[in-house]
PDB file of C-alpha atoms in Angstrom:
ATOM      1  CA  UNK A  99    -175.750-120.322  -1.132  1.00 46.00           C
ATOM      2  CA  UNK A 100    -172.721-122.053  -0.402  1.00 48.00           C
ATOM      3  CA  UNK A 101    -172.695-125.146   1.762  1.00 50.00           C
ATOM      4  CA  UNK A 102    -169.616-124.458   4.362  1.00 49.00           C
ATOM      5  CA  UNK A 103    -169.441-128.757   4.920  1.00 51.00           C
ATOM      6  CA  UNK A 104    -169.362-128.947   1.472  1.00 50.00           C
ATOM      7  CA  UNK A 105    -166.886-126.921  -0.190  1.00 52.00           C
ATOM      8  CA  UNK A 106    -167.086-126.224  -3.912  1.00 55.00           C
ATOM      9  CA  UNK A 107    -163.733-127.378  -5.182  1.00 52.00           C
ATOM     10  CA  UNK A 108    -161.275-128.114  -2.566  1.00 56.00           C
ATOM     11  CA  UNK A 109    -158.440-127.738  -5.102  1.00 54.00           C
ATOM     12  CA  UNK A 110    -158.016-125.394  -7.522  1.00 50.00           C
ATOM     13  CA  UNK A 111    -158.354-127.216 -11.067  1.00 54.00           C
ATOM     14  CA  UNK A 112    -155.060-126.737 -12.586  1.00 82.00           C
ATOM     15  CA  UNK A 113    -153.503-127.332  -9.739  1.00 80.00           C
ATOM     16  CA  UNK A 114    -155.438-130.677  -9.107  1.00 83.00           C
ATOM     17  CA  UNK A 115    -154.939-131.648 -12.937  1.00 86.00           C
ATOM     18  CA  UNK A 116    -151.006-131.409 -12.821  1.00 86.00           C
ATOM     19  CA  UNK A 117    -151.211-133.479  -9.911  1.00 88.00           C
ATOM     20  CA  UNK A 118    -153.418-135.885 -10.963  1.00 89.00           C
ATOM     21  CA  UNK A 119    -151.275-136.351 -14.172  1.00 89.00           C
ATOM     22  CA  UNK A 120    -148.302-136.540 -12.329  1.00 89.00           C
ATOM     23  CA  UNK A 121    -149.461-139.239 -10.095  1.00 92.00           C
ATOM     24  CA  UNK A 122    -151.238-141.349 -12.440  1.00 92.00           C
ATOM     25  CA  UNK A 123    -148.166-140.989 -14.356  1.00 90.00           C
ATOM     26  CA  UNK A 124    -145.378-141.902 -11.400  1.00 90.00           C
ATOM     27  CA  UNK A 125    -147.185-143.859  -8.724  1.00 93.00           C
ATOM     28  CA  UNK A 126    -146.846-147.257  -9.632  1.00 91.00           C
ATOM     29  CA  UNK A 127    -142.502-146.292 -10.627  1.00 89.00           C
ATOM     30  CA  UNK A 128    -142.589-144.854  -6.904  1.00 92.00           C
ATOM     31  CA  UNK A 129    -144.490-148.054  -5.358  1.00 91.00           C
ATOM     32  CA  UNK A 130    -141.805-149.838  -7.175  1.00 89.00           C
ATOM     33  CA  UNK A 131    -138.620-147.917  -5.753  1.00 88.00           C
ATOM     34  CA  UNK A 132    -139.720-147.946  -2.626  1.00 90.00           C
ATOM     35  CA  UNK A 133    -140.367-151.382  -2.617  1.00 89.00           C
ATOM     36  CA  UNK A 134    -136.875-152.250  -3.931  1.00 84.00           C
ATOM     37  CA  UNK A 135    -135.155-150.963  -0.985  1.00 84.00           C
ATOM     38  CA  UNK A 136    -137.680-152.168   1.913  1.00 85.00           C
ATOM     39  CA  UNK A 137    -138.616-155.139   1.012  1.00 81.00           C
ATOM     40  CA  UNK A 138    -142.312-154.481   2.559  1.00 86.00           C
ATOM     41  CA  UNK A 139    -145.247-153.756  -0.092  1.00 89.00           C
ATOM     42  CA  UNK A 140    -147.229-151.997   2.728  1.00 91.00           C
ATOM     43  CA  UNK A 141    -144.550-149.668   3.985  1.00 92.00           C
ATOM     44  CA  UNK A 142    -143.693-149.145   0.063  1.00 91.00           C
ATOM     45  CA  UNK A 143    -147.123-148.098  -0.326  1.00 94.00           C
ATOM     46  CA  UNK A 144    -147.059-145.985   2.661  1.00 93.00           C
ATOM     47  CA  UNK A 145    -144.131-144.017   1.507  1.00 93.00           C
ATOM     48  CA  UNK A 146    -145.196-143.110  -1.521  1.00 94.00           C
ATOM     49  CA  UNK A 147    -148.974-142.151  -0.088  1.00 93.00           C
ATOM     50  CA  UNK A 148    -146.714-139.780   2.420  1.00 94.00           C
ATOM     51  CA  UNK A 149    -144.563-138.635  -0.837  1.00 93.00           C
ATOM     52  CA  UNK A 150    -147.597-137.691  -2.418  1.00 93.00           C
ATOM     53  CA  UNK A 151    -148.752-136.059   0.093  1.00 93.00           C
ATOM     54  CA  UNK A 152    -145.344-133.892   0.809  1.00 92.00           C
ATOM     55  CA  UNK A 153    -145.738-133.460  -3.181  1.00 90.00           C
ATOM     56  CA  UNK A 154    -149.294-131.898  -2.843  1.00 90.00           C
ATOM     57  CA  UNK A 155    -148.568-129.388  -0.035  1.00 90.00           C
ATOM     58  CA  UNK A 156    -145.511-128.044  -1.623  1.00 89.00           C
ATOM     59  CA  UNK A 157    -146.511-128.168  -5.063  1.00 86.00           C
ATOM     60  CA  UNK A 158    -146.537-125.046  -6.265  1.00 84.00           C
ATOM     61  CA  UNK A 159    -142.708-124.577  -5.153  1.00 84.00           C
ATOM     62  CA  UNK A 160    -140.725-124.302  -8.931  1.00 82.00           C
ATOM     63  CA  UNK A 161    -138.714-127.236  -9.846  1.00 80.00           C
ATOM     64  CA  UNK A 162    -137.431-128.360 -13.323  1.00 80.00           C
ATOM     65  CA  UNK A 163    -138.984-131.884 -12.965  1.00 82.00           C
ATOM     66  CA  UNK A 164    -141.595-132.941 -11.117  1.00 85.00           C
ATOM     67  CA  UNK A 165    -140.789-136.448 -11.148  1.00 87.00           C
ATOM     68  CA  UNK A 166    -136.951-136.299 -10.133  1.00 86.00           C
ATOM     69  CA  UNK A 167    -138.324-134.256  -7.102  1.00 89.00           C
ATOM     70  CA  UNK A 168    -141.026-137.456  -6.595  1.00 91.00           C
ATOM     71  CA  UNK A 169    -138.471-139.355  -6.460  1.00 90.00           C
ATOM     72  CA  UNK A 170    -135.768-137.244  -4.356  1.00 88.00           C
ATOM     73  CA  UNK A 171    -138.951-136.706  -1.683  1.00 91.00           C
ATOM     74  CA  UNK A 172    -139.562-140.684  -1.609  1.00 92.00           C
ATOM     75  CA  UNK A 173    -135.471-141.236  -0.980  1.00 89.00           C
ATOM     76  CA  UNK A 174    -134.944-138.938   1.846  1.00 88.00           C
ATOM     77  CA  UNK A 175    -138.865-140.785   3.317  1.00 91.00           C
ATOM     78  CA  UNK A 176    -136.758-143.917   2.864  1.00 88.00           C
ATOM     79  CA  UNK A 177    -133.510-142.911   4.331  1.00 85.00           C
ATOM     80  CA  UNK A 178    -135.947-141.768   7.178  1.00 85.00           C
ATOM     81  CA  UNK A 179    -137.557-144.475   7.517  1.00 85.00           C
ATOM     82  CA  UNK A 180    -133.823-146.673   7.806  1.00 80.00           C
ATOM     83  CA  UNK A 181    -132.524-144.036  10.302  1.00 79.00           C
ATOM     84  CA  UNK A 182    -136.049-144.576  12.671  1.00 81.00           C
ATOM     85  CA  UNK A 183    -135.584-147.999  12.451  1.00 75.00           C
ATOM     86  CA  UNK A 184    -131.734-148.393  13.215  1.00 71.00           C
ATOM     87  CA  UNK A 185    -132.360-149.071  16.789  1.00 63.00           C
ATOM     88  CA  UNK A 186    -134.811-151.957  16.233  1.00 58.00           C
ATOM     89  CA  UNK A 187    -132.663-155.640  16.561  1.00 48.00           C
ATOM     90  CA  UNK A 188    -133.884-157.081  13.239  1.00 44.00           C
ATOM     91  CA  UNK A 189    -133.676-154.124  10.516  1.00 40.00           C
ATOM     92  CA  UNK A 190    -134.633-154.378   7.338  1.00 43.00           C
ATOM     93  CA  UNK A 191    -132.172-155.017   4.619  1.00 45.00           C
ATOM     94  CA  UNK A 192    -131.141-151.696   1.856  1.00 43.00           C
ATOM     95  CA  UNK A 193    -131.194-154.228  -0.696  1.00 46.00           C
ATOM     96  CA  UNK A 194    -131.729-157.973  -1.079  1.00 45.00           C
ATOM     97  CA  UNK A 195    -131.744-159.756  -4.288  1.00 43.00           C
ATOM     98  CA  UNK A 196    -133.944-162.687  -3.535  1.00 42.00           C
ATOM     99  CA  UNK A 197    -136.718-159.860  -2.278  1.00 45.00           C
ATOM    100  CA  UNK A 198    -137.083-157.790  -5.477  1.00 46.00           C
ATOM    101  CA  UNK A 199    -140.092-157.516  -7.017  1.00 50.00           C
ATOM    102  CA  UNK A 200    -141.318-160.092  -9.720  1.00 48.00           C
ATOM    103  CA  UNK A 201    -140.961-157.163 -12.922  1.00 46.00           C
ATOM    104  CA  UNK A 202    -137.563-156.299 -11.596  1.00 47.00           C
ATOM    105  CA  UNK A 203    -136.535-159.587 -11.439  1.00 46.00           C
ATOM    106  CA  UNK A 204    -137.709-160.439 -14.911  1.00 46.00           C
ATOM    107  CA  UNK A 205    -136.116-157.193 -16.360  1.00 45.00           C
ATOM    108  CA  UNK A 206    -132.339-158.191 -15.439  1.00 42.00           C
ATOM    109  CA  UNK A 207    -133.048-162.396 -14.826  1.00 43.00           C
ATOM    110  CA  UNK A 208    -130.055-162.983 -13.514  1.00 55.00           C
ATOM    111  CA  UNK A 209    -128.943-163.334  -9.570  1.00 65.00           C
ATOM    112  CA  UNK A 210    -125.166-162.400 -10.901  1.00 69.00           C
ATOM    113  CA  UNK A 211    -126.610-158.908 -11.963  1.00 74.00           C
ATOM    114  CA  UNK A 212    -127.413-158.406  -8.400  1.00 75.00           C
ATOM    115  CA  UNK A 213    -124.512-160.003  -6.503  1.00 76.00           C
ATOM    116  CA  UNK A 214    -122.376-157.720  -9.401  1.00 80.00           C
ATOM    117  CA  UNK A 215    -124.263-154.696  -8.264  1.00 82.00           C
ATOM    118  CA  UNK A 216    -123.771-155.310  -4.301  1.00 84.00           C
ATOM    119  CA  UNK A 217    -120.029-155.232  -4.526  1.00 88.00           C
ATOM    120  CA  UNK A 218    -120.255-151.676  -5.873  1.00 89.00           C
ATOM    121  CA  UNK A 219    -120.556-148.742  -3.093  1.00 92.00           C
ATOM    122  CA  UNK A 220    -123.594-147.762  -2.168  1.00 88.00           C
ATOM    123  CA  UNK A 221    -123.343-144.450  -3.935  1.00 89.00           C
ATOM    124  CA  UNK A 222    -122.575-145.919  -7.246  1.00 90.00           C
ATOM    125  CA  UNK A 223    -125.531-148.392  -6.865  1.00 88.00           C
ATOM    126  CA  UNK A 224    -127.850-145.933  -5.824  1.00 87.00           C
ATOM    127  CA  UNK A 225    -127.313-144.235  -9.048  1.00 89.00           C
ATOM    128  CA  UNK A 226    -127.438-147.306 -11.206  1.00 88.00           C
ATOM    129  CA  UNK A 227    -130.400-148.357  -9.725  1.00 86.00           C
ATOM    130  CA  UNK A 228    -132.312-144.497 -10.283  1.00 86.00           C
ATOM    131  CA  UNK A 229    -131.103-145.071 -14.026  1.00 87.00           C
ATOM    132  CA  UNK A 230    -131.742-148.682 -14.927  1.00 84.00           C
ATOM    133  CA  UNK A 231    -134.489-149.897 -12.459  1.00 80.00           C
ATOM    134  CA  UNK A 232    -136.332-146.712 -11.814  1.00 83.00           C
ATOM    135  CA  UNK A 233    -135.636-145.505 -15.603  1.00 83.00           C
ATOM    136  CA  UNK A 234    -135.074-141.462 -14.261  1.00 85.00           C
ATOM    137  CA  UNK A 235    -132.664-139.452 -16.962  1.00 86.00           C
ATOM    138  CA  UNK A 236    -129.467-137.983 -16.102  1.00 87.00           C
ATOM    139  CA  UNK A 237    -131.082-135.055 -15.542  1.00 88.00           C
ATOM    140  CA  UNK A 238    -133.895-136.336 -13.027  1.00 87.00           C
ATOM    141  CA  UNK A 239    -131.698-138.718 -11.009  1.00 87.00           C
ATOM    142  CA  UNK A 240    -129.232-135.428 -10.913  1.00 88.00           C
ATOM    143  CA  UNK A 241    -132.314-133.557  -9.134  1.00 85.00           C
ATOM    144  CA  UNK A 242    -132.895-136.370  -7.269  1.00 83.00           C
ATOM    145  CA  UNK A 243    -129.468-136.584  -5.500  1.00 86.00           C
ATOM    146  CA  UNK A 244    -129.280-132.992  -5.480  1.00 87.00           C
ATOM    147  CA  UNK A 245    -126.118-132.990  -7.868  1.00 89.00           C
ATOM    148  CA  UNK A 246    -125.488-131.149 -11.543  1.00 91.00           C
ATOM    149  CA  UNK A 247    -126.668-133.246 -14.696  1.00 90.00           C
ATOM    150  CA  UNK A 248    -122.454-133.345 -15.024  1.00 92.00           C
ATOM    151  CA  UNK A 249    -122.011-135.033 -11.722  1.00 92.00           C
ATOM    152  CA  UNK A 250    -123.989-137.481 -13.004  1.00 91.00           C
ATOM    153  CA  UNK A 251    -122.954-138.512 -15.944  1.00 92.00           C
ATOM    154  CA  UNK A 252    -119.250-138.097 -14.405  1.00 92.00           C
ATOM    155  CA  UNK A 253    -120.340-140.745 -11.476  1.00 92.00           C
ATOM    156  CA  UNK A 254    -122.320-142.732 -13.930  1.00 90.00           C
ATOM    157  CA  UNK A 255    -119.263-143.461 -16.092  1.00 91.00           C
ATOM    158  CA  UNK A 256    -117.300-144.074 -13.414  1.00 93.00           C
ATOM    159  CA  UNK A 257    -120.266-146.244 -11.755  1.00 90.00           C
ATOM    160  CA  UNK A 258    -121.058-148.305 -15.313  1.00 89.00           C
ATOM    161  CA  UNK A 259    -116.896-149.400 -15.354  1.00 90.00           C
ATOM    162  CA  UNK A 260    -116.643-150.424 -11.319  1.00 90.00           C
ATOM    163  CA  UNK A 261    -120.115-152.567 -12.815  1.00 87.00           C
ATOM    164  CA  UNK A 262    -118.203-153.635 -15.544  1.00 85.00           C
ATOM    165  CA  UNK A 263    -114.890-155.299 -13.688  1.00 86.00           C
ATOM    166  CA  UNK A 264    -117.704-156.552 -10.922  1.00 84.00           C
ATOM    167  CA  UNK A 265    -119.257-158.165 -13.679  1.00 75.00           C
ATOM    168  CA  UNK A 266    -116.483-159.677 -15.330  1.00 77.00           C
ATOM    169  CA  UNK A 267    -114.892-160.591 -11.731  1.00 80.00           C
ATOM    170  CA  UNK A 268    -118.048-163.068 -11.307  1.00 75.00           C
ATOM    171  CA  UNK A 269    -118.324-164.221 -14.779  1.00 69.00           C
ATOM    172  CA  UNK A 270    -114.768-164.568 -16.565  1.00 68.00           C
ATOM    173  CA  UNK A 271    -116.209-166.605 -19.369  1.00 66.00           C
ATOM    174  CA  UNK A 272    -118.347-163.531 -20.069  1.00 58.00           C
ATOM    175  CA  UNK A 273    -117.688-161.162 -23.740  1.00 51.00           C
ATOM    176  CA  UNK A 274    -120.789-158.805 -23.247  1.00 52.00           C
ATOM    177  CA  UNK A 275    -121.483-156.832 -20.263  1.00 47.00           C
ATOM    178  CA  UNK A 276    -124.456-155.311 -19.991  1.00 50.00           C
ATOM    179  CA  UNK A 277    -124.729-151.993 -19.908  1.00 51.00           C
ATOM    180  CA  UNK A 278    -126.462-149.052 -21.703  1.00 53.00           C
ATOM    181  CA  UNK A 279    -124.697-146.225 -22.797  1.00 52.00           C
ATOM    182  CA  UNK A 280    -127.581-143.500 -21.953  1.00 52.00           C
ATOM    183  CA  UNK A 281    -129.953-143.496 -19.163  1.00 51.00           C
TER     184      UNK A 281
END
């Protein structure tokens, strides 16, 4: 007999396999992106609990990559979370170099990095950030801003040289600027 308090397997099991491997594989990258642009560990772990969550009950929707779509889902929580919070007299800032986390500020150790970066629009660092901090492929940070794979690279380009002149605008003496060729 079947215990109706108890059910036998609340999720299917391939279901509940693909999602465990997904967030085993993602959650700490999505703690981390969140975190990066609210500057609250808490709240970062709250959106990504409630991006899991949107992930579950809609995860048998097709999509070509599950993690772009984690992290398109944890953006628009984000930009949600900005927009409920506009009214408030002391909002958060979208990004502040001296609040990033310890592994991001190890991976690119240097302030002018940063201060490079925040002279760039917003759209251009977005996608820098989705292809050097969060480490998504053209591809994925394409699904993620809801643009073709050739937007991307297109904006990328263009994104990597306004880096390049902000770089070399703050650091004359500089010959290398750092940048990768594929994301």
């Amino acid at each position: 007999m079947v215990n109706p308090f108890r059910p036998e397997s609340p999720m299917p099991e391939p279901r509940a396999a693909a999602f465990e491997r997904v967030f085993r594989a993602d959650h700490a990258a999505l703690v981390a992106f969140c975190f990066r642009r609210v500057d609250d560990y808490e709240l970062a772990r709250d959106l990504t609990a409630e991006t899991f969550r949107i992930a579950w009950s809609r995860w048998d929707e097709p999509r070509r990559s599950d993690r772009a779509w984690l992290f398109g889902v944890a953006r628009n929580l984000i930009g949600n979370e900005y927009r409920r919070r506009a009214g408030r007299p002391t909002p958060f800032p979208l990004d502040d170099a001296e609040a990033l986390d310890a592994r991001a500020e190890s991976r690119f150790d240097a302030i002018e990095v940063h201060a490079a970066l925040a002279t760039l629009p917003a759209a251009q660092q977005e996608l820098l950030r989705l292809t050097y901090w969060d480490g998504l492929s053209a591809a994925e940070a394409a699904e993620s801003l809801g643009i073709t794979p050739a937007a991307v690279w297109v904006r990328l380009t263009r994104a990597r040289r306004a880096f390049a002149h902000a770089w070399h605008d703050q650091n004359p003496q500089a010959l290398i600027v750092p940048t990768r060729t594929h994301p």
